[in-house]
Coordinates of C-alpha atoms in Angstrom, one line a residue:
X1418 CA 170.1 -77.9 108.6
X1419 CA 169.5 -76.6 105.1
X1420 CA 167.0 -80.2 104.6
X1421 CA 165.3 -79.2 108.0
X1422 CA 164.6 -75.8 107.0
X1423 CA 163.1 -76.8 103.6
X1424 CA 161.3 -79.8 105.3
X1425 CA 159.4 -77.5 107.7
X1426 CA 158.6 -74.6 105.0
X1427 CA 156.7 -77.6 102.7
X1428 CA 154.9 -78.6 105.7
X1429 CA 153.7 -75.0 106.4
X1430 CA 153.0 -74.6 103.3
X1431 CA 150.7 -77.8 102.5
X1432 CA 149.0 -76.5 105.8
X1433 CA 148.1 -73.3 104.9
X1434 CA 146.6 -74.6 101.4
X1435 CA 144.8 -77.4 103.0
X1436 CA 143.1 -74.5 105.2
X1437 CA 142.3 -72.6 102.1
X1438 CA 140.5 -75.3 100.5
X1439 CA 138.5 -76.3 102.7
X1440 CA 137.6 -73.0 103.9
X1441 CA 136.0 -72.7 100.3
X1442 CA 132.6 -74.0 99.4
X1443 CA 132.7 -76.2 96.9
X1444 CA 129.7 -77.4 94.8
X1445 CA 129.6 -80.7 93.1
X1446 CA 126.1 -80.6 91.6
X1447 CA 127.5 -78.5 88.9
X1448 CA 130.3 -78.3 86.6
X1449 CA 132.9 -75.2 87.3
X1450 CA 132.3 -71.9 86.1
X1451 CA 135.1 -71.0 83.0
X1452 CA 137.0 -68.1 82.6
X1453 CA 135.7 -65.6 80.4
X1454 CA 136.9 -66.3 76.4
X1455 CA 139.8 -64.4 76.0
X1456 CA 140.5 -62.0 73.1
X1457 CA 142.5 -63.3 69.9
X1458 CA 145.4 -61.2 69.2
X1459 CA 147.0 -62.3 66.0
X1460 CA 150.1 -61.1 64.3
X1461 CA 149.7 -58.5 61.3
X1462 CA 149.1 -59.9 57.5
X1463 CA 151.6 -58.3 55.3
X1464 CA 150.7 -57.6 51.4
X1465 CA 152.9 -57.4 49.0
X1466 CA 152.9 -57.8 44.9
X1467 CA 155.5 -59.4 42.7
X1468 CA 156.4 -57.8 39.4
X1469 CA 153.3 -59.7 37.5
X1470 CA 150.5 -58.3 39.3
X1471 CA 150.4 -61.7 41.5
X1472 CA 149.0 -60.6 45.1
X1473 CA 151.0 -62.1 48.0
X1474 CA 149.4 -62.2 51.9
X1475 CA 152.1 -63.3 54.5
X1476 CA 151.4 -63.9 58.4
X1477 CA 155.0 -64.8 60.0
X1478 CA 154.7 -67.7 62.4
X1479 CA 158.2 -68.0 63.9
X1480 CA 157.6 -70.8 66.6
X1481 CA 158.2 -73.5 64.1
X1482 CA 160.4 -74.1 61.4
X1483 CA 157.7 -74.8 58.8
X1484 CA 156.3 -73.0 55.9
X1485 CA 152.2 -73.0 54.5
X1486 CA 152.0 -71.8 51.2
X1487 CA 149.0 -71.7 49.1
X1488 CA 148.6 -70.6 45.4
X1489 CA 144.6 -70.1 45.1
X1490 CA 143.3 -70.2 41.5
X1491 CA 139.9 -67.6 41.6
X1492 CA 138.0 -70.7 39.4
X1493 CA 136.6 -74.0 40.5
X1494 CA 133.7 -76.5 40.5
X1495 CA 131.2 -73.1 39.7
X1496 CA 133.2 -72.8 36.4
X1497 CA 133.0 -76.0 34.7
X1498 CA 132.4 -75.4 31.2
X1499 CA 129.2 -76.6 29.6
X1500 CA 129.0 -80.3 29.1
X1501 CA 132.4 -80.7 30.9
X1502 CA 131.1 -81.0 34.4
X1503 CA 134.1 -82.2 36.5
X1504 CA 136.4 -80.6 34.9
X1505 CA 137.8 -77.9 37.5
X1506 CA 138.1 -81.4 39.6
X1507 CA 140.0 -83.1 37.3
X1508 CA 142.2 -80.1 36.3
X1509 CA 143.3 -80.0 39.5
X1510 CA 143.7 -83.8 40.4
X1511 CA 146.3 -83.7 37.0
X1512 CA 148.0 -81.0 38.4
X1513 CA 150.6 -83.0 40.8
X1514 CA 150.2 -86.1 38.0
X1515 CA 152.8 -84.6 35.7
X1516 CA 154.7 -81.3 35.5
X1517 CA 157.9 -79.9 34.2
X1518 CA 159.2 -83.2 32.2
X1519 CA 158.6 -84.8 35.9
X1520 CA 156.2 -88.3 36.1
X1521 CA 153.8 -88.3 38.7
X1522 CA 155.9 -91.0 40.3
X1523 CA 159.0 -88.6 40.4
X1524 CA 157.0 -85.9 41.2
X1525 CA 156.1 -88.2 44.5
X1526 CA 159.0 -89.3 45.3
X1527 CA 160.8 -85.5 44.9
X1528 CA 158.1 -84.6 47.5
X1529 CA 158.3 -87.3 50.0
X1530 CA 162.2 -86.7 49.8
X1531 CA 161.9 -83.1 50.7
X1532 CA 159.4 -84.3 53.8
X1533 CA 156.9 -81.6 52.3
X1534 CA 153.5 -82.3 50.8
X1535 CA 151.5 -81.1 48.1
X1536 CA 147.7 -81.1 47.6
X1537 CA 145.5 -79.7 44.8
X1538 CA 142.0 -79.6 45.0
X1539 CA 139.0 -77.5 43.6
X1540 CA 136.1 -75.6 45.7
X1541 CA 133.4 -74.1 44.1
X1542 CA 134.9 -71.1 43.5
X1543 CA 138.5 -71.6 43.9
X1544 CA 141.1 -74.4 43.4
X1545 CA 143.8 -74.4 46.1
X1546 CA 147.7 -75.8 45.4
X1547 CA 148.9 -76.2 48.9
X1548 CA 152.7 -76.3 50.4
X1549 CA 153.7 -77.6 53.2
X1550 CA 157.2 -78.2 54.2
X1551 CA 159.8 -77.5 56.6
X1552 CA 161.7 -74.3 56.2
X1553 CA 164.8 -76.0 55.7
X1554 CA 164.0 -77.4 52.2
X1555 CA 161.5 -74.4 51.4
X1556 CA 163.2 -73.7 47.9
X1557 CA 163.6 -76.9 46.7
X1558 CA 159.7 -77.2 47.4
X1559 CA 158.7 -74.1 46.1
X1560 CA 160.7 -75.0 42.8
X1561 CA 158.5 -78.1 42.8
X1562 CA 155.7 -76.4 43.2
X1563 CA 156.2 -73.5 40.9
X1564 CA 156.3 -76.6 38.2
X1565 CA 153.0 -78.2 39.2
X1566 CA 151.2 -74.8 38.8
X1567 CA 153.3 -73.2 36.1
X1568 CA 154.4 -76.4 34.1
X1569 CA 151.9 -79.0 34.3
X1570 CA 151.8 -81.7 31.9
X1571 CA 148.4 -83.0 31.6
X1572 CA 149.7 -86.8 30.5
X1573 CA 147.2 -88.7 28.8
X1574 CA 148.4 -92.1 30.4
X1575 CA 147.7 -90.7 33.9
X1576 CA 144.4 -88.5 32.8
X1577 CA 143.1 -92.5 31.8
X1578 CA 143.9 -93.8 35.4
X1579 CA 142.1 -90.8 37.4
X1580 CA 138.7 -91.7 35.0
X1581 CA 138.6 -95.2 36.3
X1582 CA 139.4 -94.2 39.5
X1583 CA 136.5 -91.3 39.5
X1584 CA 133.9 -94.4 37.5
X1585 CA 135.0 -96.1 40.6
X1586 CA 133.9 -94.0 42.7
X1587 CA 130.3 -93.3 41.1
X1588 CA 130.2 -97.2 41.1
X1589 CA 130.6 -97.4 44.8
X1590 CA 128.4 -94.8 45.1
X1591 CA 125.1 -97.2 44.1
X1592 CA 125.8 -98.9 47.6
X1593 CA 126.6 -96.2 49.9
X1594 CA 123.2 -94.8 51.0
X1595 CA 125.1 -92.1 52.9
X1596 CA 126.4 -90.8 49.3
X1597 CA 123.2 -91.6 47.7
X1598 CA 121.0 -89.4 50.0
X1599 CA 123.8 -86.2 50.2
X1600 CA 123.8 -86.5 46.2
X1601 CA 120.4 -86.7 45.7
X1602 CA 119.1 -83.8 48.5
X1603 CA 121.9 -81.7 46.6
X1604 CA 120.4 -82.3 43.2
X1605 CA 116.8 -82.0 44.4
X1606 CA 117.5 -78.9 46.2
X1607 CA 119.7 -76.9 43.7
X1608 CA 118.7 -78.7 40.7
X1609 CA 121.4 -81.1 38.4
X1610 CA 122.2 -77.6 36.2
X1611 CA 123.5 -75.7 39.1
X1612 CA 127.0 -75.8 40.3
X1613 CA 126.3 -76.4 44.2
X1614 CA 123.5 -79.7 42.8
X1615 CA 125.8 -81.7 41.1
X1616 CA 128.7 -84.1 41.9
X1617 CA 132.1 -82.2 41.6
X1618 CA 134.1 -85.2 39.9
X1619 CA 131.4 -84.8 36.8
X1620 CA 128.8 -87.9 35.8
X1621 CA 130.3 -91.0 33.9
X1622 CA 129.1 -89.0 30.8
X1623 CA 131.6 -86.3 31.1
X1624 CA 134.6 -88.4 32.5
X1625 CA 134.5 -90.4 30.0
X1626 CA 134.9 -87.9 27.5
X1627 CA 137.8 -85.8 29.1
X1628 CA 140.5 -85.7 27.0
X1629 CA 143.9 -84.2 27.9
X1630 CA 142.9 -80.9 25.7
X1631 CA 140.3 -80.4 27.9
X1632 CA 142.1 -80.0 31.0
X1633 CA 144.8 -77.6 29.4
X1634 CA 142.3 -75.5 28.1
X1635 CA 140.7 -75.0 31.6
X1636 CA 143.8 -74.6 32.9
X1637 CA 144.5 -71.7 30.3
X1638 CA 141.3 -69.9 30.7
X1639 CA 141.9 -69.5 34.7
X1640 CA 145.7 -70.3 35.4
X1641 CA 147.1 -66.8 35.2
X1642 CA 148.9 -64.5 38.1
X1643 CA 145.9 -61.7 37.5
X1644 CA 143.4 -64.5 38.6
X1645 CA 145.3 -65.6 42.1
X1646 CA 146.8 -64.7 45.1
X1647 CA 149.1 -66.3 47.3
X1648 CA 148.8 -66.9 51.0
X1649 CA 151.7 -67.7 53.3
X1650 CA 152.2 -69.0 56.9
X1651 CA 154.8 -69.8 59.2
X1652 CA 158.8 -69.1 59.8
X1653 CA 159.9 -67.2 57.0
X1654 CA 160.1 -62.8 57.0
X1655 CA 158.4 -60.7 54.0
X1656 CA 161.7 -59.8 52.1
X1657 CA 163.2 -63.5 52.0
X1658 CA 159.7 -64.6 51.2
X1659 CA 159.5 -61.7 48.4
X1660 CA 162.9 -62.8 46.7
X1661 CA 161.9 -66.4 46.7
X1662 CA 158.8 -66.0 44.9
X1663 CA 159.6 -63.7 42.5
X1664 CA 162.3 -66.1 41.3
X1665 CA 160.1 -69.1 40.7
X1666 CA 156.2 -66.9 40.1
X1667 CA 157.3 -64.0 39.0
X1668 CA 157.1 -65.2 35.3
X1669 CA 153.9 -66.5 35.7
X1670 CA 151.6 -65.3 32.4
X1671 CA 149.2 -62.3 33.3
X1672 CA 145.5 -63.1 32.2
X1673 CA 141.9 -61.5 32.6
X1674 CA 140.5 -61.6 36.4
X1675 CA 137.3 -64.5 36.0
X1676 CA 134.2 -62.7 36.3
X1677 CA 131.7 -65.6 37.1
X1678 CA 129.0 -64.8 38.7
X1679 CA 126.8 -67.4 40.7
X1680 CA 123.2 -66.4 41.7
X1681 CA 121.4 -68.1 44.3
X1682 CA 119.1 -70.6 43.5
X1683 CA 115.6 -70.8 43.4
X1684 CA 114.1 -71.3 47.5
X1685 CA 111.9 -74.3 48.4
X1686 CA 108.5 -73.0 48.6
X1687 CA 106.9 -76.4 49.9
X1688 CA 107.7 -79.6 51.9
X1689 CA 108.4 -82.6 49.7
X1690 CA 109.5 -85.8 50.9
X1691 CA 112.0 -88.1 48.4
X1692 CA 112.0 -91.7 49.4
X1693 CA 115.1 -93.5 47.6
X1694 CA 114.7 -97.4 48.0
X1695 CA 117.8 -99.2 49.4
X1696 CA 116.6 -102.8 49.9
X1697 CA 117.1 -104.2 53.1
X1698 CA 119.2 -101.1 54.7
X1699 CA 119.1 -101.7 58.1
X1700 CA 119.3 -97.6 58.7
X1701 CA 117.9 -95.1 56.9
X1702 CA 119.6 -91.9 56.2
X1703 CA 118.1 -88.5 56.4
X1704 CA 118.6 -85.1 54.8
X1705 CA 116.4 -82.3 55.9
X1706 CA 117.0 -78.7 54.5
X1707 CA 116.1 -75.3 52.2
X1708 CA 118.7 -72.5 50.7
X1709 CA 120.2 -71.1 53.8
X1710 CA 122.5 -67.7 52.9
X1711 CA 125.7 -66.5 51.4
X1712 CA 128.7 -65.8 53.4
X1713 CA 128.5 -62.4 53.4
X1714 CA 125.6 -61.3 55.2
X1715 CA 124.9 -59.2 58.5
X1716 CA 123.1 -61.9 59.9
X1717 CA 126.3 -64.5 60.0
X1718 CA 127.4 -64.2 63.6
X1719 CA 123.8 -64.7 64.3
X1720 CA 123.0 -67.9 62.3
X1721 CA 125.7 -69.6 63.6
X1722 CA 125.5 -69.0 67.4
X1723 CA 121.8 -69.9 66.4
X1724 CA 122.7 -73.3 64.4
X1725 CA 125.7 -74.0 67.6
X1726 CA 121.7 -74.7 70.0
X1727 CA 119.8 -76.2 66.9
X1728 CA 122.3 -78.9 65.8
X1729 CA 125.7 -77.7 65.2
X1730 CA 127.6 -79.5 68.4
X1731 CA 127.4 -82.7 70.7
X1732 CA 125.1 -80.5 73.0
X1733 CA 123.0 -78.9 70.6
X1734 CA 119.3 -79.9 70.4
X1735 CA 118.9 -82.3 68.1
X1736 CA 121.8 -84.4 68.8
X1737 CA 120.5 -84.9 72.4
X1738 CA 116.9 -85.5 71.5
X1739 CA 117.8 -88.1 68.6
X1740 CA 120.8 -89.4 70.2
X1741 CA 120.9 -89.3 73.6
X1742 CA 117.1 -88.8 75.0
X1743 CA 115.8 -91.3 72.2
X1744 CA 118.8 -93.5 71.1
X1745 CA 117.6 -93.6 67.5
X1746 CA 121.5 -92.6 66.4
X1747 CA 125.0 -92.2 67.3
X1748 CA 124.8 -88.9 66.0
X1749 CA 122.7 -86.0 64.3
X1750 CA 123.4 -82.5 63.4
X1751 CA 122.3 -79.5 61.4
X1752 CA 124.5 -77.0 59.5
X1753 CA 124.9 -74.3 57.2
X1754 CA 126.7 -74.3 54.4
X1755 CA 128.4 -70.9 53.4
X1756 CA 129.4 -69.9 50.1
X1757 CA 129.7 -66.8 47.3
X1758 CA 126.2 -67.8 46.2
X1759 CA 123.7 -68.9 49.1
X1760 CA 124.3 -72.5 50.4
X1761 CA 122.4 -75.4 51.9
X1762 CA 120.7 -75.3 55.3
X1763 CA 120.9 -79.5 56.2
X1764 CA 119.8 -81.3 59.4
X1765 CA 120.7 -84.9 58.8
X1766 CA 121.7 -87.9 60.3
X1767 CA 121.3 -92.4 60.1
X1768 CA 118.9 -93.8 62.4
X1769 CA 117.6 -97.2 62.5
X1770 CA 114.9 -98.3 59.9
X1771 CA 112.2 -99.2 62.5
X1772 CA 112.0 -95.7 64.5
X1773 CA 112.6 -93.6 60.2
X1774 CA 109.1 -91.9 61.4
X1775 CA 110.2 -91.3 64.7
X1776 CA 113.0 -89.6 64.1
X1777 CA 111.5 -87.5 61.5
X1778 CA 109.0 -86.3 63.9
X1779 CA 112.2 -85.4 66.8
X1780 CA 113.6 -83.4 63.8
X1781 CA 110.7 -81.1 63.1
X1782 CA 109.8 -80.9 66.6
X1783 CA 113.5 -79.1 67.0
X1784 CA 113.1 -77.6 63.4
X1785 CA 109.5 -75.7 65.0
X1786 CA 111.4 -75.4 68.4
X1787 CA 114.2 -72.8 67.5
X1788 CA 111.8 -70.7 65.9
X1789 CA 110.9 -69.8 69.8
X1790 CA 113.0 -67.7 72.2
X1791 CA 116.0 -69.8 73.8
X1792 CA 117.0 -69.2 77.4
X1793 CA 119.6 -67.3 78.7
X1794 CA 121.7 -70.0 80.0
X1795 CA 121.5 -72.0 76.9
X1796 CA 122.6 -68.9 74.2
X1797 CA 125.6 -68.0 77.1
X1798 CA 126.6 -71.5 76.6
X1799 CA 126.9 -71.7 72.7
X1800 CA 128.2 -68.3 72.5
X1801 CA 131.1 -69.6 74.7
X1802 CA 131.1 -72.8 72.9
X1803 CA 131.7 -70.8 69.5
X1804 CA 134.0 -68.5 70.9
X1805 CA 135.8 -70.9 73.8
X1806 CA 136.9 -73.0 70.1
X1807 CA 137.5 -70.1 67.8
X1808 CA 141.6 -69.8 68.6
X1809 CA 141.4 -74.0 67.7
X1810 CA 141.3 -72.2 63.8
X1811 CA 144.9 -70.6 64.1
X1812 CA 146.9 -73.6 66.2
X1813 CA 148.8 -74.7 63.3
X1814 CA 150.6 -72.7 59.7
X1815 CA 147.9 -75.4 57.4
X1816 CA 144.8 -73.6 59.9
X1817 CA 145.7 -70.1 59.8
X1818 CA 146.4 -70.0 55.9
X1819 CA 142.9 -71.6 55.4
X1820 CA 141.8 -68.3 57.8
X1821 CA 143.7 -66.2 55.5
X1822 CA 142.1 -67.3 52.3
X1823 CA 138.6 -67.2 53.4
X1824 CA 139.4 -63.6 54.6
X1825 CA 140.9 -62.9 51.2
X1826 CA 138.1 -64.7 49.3
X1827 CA 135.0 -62.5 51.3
X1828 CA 136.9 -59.8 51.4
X1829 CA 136.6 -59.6 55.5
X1830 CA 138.0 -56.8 57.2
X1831 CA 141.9 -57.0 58.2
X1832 CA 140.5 -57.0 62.2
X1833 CA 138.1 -59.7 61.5
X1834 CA 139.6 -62.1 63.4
X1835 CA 140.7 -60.6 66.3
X1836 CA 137.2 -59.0 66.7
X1837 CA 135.8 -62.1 66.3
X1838 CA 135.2 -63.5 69.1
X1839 CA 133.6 -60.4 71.0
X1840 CA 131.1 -60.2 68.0
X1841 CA 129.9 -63.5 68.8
X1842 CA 129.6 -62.5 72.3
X1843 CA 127.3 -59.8 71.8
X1844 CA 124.8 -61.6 69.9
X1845 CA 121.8 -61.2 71.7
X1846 CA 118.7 -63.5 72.3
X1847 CA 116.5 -61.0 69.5
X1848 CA 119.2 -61.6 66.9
X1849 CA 118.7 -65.0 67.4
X1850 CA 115.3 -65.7 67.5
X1851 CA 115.3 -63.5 64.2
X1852 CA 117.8 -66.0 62.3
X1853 CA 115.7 -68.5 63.3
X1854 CA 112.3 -66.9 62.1
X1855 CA 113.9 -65.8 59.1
X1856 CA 115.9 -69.2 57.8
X1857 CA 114.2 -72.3 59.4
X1858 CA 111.2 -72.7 57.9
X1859 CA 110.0 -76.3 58.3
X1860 CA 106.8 -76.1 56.1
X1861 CA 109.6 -75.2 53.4
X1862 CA 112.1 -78.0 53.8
X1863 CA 112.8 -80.9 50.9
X1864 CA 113.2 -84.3 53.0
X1865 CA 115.3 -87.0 51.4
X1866 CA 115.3 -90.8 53.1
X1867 CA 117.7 -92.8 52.0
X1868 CA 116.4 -96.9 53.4
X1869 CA 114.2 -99.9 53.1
X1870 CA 111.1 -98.6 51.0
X1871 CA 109.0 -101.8 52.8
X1872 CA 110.3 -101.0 56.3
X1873 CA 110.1 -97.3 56.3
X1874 CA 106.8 -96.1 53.5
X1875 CA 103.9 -96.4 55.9
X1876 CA 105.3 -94.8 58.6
X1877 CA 106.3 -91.6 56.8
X1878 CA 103.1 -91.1 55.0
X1879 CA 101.6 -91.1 58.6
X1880 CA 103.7 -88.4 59.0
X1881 CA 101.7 -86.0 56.6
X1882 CA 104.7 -83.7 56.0
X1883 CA 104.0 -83.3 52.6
X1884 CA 104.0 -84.7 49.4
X1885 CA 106.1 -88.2 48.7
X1886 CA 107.6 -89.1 45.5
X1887 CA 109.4 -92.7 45.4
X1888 CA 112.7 -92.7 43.7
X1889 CA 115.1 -95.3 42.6
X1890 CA 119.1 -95.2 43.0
X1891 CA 119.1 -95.1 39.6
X1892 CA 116.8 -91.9 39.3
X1893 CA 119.6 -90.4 41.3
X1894 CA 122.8 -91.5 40.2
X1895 CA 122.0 -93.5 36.4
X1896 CA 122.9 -96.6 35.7
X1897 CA 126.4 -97.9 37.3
X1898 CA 129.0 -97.2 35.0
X1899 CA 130.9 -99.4 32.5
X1900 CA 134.8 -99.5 33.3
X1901 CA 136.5 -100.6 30.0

């Protein structure tokens, strides 16, 4: 009887939704209509300071048993010391090579054991010594870290292995046109004495010449708990967290605060086009840009909704004209780059050598194009876009501690992110069309191609985007380096 009852309710049931859905009107010329971007609501960041000064930010994350913990250094590539270029790189590449008595083998294997990892590496401003581990071998890890920042060894027998590694690298360079043209429209557009126009690893010049001294005394200079902060994520409350690193950081030297300060460079005033020869490239590779703005400025929400229609995802404008209305590429895009100091504004992408001109033309034609008013259909659509994949930027501890620090680093305001996402939303078509008027400026652009000088000449000069200057590999990167 019990059967027979449940039987007949499932039947009713399946009934009365089948009327429902067909009673609605369904149209299948157009894609669903989504919900409305909800608001984030993230938990509180907690401050605290251990007994040296050293600044600790904490967000709990109690879902999973796992720990993020960052130690950010306030000096990086921006700091390299005259004639030492590459040396905030290497300083932290050494870090995790020896520390504490430790090898860097040992060192690997300690972490691998604990199921954690370690990773050191320099931005422009800031060098980041990342934890991540599971909460259940958290002090073993943060012992193991606490050497690597605190204790490192600098060994000269490792320092020699990471030069030939980074000489390998330059020498690789000379036949990757991809990392030919991104060097060279750096270099062209910043200039090889600024910080944001050169290679971060350093030339062969100054690798060659690093000695262990070196390192130490960069790592003296900016290695101090008055010159970082800590940022932590994940399953672990502020008093446990507060105990644990006053034990292994809380003897951390003081120091003086670093007081760089990076200006921003010199704007592009006309269009100049740099053709690089790569004989017999079957594509060419193309970097289009200017100086584009520092991170903090009123106008960010609306340069990125902006960039989201001009190039910044699979929808945007140039990626469908080059790629999908023209098939010249499997891919193009446009971004900005921001930084302390203003960064690069870049549309780029490969195409193949026999439509070079072509493509050029489809990129200024969407470079001139943004500068007009957009519908309203197509800003509601990259507003959602942005806003629709913001909470993507907090799914996991390594995501949200990378929030944290760029909060820390710009100073943002502690609501930030949870007014995020309706400051996108209110960006209105004015703002927009402003941004665009303001930083795309196509008679200012540098153009650097990257392809088959023979193939590719005659159709850009037909072009008549401005002055070309021909330039070798060599012009761009030297000679290929000598590994002894």
């Amino acid at each position: 009887m019990k059967r027979e009852i449940i039987f007949l309710s499932a039947v009713i049931l399946t009934f009365i939704l089948a009327g429902r859905i067909n009673s609605q009107v369904v149209n299948r010329n157009q894609p669903p209509l989504l919900p409305p971007p909800s608001a984030l609501n993230l938990p509180a960041i907690q401050q605290f300071v251990l007994s040296n000064g050293l600044k600790v930010y904490l967000m709990e994350k109690h879902e999973v048993p796992v720990v993020q913990l960052n130690v950010v250094v306030k000096a990086g590539i921006a700091d390299d010391p005259a004639g030492k270029d590459g040396a905030a790189s290497m300083t932290a590449a050494m870090l995790t090579e020896g520390a504490a008595g430790k090898s860097s083998l040992e060192i690997a294997d300690a972490i691998d054991f604990l199921g954690a990892r370690i990773y050191a590496g320099p931005g422009y401003n800031y060098t980041d010594i990342a934890l991540h581990t599971p909460l259940s071998k958290f002090n073993d890890a943060l012992r193991l870290l606490a050497d690597i920042v605190l204790r490192p060894d600098f060994p000269a027998n490792e320092l020699n292995r990471k030069k030939k590694e980074r000489l390998t690298n330059i020498m690789q360079w000379h036949d990757q046109p991809t990392a030919i043209a991104g060097i060279a429209f750096n270099k062209l557009l910043f200039g090889s004495n600024y910080a944001y126009g050169k290679p971060a690893i350093g030339s062969e010049e100054t690798i060659k010449g690093f000695i262990p001294s070196d390192l130490k005394n960069f790592y003296d200079k900016y290695f101090n708990s008055t010159n970082s902060f800590i940022v932590a994520v994940g399953d672990i409350d502020k008093d446990n967290l507060k105990k644990d690193l006053e034990r292994e950081f809380g003897g951390w030297k003081t120091g003086e605060a670093n007081n760089n300060k990076l200006h921003d460079a010199p704007q592009v005033e006309k269009t100049t086009v740099y053709l690089i020869d790569k004989p017999a490239a079957p594509q060419s590779v193309i970097y289009i840009g200017r100086i584009g703005l520092p991170r903090i400025t009123p106008d960010y929400n609306a340069v990125y909704v902006m960039n989201t229609i001009l190039g910044g995802s699979f929808s945007s404008r140039i990626n469908q004209n080059l790629r999908e209305k023209n098939g010249f590429t499997y891919g193009a895009s446009s971004n900005f780059s921001f930084r302390v100091a203003a960064g690069a504004f870049t549309a780029s992408s490969s195409v193949q050598s026999e439509v070079t001109d072509k493509a050029l033309s489809e990129f200024f034609k969407e470079l001139n194009g943004i500068r007009e008013p957009v519908s309203a259909d197509e800003l509601e659509r990259a507003k959602n876009y942005v806003a629709l994949g913001y909470p993507g930027n907090f799914q996991t501890v390594r995501n949200i501690a990378a929030q944290l620090e760029e909060k820390i680093e710009f100073n943002l305001s502690d609501d930030y992110f949870n007014k995020y996402i309706s400051n996108i939303l209110s960006v209105s078509n004015q703002e927009i069309n402003t941004a665009a008027q303001k930083y795309i400026e196509p008679g200012k652009m540098i153009v650097v191609v990257v392809g088959d000088k023979n193939k590719i000449e005659d159709g850009i000069k037909k072009l008549n985007l401005g002055e070309l200057k021909n330039l070798s590999i060599e012009d761009v990167l030297g000679k290929i380096p000598q590994i002894d």
